[in-house]
Short mmCIF file of C-alpha atoms in Angstrom, two decimals:
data_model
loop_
_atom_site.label_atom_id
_atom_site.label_comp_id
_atom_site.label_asym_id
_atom_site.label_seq_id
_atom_site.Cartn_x
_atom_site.Cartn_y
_atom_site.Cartn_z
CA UNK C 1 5.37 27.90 11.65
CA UNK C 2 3.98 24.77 11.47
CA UNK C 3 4.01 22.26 8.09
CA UNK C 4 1.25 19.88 7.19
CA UNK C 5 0.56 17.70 10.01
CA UNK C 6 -1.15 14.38 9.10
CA UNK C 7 -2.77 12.06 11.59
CA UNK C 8 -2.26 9.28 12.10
CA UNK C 9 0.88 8.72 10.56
CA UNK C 10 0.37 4.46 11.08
CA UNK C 11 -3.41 3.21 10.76
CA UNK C 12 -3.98 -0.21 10.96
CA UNK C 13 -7.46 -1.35 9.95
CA UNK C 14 -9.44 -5.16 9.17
CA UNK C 15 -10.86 -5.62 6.22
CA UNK C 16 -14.51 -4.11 5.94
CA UNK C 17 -13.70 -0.91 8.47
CA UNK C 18 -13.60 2.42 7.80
CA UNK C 19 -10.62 4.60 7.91
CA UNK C 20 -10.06 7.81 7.91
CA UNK C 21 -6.87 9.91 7.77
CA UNK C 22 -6.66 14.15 8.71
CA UNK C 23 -4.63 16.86 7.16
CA UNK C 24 -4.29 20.16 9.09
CA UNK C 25 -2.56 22.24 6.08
CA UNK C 26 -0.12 25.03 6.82
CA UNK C 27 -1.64 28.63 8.46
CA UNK C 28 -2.50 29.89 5.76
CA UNK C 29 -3.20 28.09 3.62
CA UNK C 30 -6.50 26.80 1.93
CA UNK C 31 -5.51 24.46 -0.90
CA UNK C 32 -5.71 20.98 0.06
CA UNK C 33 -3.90 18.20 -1.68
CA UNK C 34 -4.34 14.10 -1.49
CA UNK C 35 -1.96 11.63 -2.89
CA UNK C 36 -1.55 7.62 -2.48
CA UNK C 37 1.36 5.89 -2.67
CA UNK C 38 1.30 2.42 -3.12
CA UNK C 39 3.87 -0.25 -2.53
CA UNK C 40 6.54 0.32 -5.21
CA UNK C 41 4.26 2.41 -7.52
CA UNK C 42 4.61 6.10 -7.81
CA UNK C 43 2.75 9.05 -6.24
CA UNK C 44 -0.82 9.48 -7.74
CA UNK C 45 -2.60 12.18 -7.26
CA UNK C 46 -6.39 11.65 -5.85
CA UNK C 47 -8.19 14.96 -4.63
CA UNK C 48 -7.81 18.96 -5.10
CA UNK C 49 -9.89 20.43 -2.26
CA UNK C 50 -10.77 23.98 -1.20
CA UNK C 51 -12.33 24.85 1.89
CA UNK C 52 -16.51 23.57 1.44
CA UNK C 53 -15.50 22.94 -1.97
CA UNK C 54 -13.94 19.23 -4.05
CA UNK C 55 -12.33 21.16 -7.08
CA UNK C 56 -10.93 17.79 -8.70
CA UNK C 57 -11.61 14.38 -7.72
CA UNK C 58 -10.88 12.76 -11.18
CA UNK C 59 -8.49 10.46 -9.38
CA UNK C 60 -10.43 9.51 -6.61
CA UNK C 61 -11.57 5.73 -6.82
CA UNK C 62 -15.31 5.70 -7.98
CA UNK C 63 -16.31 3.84 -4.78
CA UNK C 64 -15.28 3.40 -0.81
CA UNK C 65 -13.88 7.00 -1.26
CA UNK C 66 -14.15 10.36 -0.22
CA UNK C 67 -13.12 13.87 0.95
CA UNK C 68 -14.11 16.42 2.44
CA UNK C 69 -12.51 20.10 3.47
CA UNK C 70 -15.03 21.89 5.90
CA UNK C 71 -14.95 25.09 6.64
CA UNK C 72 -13.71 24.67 10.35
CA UNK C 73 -10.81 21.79 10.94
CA UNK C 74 -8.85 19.44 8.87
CA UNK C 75 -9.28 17.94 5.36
CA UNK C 76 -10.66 14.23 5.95
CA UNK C 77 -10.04 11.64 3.39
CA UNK C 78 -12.56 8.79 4.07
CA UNK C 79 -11.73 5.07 3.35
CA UNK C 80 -15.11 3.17 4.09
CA UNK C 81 -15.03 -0.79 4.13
CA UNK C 82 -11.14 -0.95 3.54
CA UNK C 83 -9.68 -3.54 1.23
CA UNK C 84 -6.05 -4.90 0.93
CA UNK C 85 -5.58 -3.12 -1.81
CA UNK C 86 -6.22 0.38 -0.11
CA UNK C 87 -3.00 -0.35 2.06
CA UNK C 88 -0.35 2.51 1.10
CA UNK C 89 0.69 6.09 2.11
CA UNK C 90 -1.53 8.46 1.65
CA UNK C 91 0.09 11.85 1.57
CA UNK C 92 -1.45 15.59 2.01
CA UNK C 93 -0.27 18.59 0.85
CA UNK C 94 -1.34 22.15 0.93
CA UNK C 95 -0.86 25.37 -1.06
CA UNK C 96 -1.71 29.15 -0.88
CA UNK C 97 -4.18 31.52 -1.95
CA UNK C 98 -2.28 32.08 -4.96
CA UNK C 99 -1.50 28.49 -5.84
CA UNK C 100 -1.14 28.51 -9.14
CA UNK C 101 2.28 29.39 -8.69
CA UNK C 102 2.79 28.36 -5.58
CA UNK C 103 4.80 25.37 -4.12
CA UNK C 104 2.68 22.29 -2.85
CA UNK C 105 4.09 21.15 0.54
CA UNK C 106 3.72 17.91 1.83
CA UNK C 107 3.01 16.07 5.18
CA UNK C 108 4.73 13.42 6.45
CA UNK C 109 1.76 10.86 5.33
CA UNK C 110 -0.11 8.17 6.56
CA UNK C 111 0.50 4.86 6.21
CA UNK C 112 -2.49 2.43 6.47
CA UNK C 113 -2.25 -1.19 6.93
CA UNK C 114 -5.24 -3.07 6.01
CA UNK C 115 -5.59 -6.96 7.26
CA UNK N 1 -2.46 12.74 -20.10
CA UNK N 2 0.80 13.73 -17.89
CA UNK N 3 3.96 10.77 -18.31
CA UNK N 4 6.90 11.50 -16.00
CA UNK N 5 10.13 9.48 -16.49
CA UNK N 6 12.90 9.40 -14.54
CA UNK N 7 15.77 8.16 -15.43
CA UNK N 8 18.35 6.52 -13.74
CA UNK N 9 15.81 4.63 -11.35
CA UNK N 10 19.03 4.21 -9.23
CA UNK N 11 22.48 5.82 -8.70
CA UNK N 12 25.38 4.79 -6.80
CA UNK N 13 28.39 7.35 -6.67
CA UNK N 14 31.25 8.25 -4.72
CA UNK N 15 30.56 11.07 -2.51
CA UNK N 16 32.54 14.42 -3.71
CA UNK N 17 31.27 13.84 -7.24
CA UNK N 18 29.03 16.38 -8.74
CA UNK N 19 25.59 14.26 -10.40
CA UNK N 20 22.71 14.90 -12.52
CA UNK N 21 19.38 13.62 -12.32
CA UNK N 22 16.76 13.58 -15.75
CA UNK N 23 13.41 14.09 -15.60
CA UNK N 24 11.31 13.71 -19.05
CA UNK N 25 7.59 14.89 -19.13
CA UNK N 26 4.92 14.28 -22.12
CA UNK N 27 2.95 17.52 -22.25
CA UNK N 28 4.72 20.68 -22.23
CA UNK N 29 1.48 22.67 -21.16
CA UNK N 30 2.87 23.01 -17.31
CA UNK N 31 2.58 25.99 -14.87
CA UNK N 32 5.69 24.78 -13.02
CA UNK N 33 8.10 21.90 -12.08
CA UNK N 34 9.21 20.70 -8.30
CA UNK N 35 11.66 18.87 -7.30
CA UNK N 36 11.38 16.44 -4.13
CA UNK N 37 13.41 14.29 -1.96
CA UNK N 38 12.07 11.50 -0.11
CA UNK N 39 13.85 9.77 2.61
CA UNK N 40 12.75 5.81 3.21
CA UNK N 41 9.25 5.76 5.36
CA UNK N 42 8.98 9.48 5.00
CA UNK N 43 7.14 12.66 3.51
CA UNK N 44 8.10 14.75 0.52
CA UNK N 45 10.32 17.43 1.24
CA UNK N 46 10.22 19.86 -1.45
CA UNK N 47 13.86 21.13 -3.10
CA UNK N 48 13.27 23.35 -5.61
CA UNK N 49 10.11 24.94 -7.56
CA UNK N 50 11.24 26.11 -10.67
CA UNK N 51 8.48 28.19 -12.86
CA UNK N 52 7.36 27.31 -16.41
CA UNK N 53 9.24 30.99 -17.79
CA UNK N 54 12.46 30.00 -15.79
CA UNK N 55 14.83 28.12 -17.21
CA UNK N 56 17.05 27.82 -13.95
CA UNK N 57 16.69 27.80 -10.06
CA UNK N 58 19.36 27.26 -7.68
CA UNK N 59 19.56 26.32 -3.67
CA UNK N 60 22.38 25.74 -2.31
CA UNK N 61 24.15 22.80 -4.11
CA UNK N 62 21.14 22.07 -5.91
CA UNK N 63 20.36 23.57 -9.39
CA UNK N 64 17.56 22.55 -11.33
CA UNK N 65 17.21 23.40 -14.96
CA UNK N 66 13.48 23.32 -17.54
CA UNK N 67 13.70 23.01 -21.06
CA UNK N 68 9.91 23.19 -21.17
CA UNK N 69 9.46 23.34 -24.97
CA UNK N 70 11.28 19.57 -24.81
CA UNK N 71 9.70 18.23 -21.66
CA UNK N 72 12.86 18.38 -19.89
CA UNK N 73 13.97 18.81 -16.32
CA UNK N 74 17.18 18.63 -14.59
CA UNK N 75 18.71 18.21 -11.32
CA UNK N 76 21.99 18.80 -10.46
CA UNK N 77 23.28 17.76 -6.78
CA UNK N 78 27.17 19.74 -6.83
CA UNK N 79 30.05 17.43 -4.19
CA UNK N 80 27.41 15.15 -3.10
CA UNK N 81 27.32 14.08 0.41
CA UNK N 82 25.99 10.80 1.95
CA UNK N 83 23.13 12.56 3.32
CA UNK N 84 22.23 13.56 0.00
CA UNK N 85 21.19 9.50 -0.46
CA UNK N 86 17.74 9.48 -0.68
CA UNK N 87 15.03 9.09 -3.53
CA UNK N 88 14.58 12.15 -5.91
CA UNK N 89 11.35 13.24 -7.33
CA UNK N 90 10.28 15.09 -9.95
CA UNK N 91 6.75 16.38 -10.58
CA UNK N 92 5.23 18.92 -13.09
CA UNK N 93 2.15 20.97 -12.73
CA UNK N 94 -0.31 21.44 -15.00
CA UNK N 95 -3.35 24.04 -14.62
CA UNK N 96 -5.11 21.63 -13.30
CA UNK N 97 -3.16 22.22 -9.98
CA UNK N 98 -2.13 18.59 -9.76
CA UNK N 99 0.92 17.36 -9.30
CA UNK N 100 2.27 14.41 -11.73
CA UNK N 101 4.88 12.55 -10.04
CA UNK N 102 8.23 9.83 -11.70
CA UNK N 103 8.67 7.05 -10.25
CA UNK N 104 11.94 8.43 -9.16
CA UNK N 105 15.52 8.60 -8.96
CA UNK N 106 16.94 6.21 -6.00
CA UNK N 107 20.17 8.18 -5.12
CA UNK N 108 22.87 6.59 -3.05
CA UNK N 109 26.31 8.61 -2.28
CA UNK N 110 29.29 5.72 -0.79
CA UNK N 111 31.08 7.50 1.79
#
């Protein structure tokens, strides 16, 4: 039984690219979770998705950023014309049907670079 | 708005000894607490859920505690091994399904 698998786990991007970073959560499940870690800061959380649907974006950065959680395929957070500033881990995690008591698991992240 | 503090930030300790880790949260209105550990470079493996009508939960040599009426959370590693180094995190859930996260609990166990 496969866990959340993130990909890439490194991304290394210029300034002014796009990124963009996939989380496949586990069978089962269709609660989608993004979080960003930055360089000696906490986890923050960003984006609650269901499948076709953004529940909660409220900590999603107003511009540059999105997600999206079709109904075929992986969740895809979007980084479009990366900054130094968007260089961290971003981490995915996914929960079940019944998530309100459910555990959130986590992938092992990716960590973007940005030059 | 969530706060999670943790508190040490760091702990050094002979391995053997039993430890405790705090965990302090603002608003009391959570559906459940987790426990993670996070190795350097890595993901977030998750220890222990424990549920906001629980007051214990226990894996192994793990046992975490909720005193949710105080916004309190403990963890409680029992003869602590050097694997158990690592940074501990705690993070409560509100009904917003998001997870507030500490800044952490940098554990290290001397062999």
């Amino acid at each position: 039984n496969a866990g959340v698998m993130q990909n890439p786990r490194h991304l290394v991007r210029r300034r002014g690219q796009e990124a963009r970073l996939r989380c496949s959560p586990m069978k089962g499940h269709s609660h989608v979770y993004w979080y960003r870690q930055l360089p000696e800061e906490g986890l923050k959380f960003m984006v609650y998705l269901q499948k076709e649907n953004i529940i909660d974006e409220s900590g999603m950065p107003k511009e540059r950023f999105s997600a999206e959680f079709p109904k075929e395929g992986p969740s895809i957070l979007r980084i479009q014309q990366v900054v130094r500033g968007d260089s961290a881990a971003y981490f995915c995690a996914s929960s079940g049907l019944a998530s309100t008591y459910n555990e959130q698991f986590f992938g092992p992240g990716t960590r973007l670079t940005v030059l | 708005k969530q706060e999670v503090t943790q508190i040490p930030a760091a702990l050094s300790v002979p391995e053997g000894e039993n430890l405790v880790l705090n965990c302090s949260f603002t608003d009391s209105a959570i559906y459940n607490l987790q426990w993670f550990r996070q190795d350097p470079g890595k993901g977030l493996t998750s220890l222990l859920l424990i549920q906001s009508s629980q007051r214990e939960q226990t894996s192994g040599r793990l046992n975490a505690s909720l005193d949710k009426s105080s916004g309190r959370s403990t963890l409680y590693i029992a003869a602590s091994q050097p694997g158990d180094s690592a940074t501990y995190l705690c993070a409560p859930r509100g009904g917003n399904e998001k997870l507030t996260f500490g800044t952490g609990t940098r554990l290290t166990i001397i062999p």
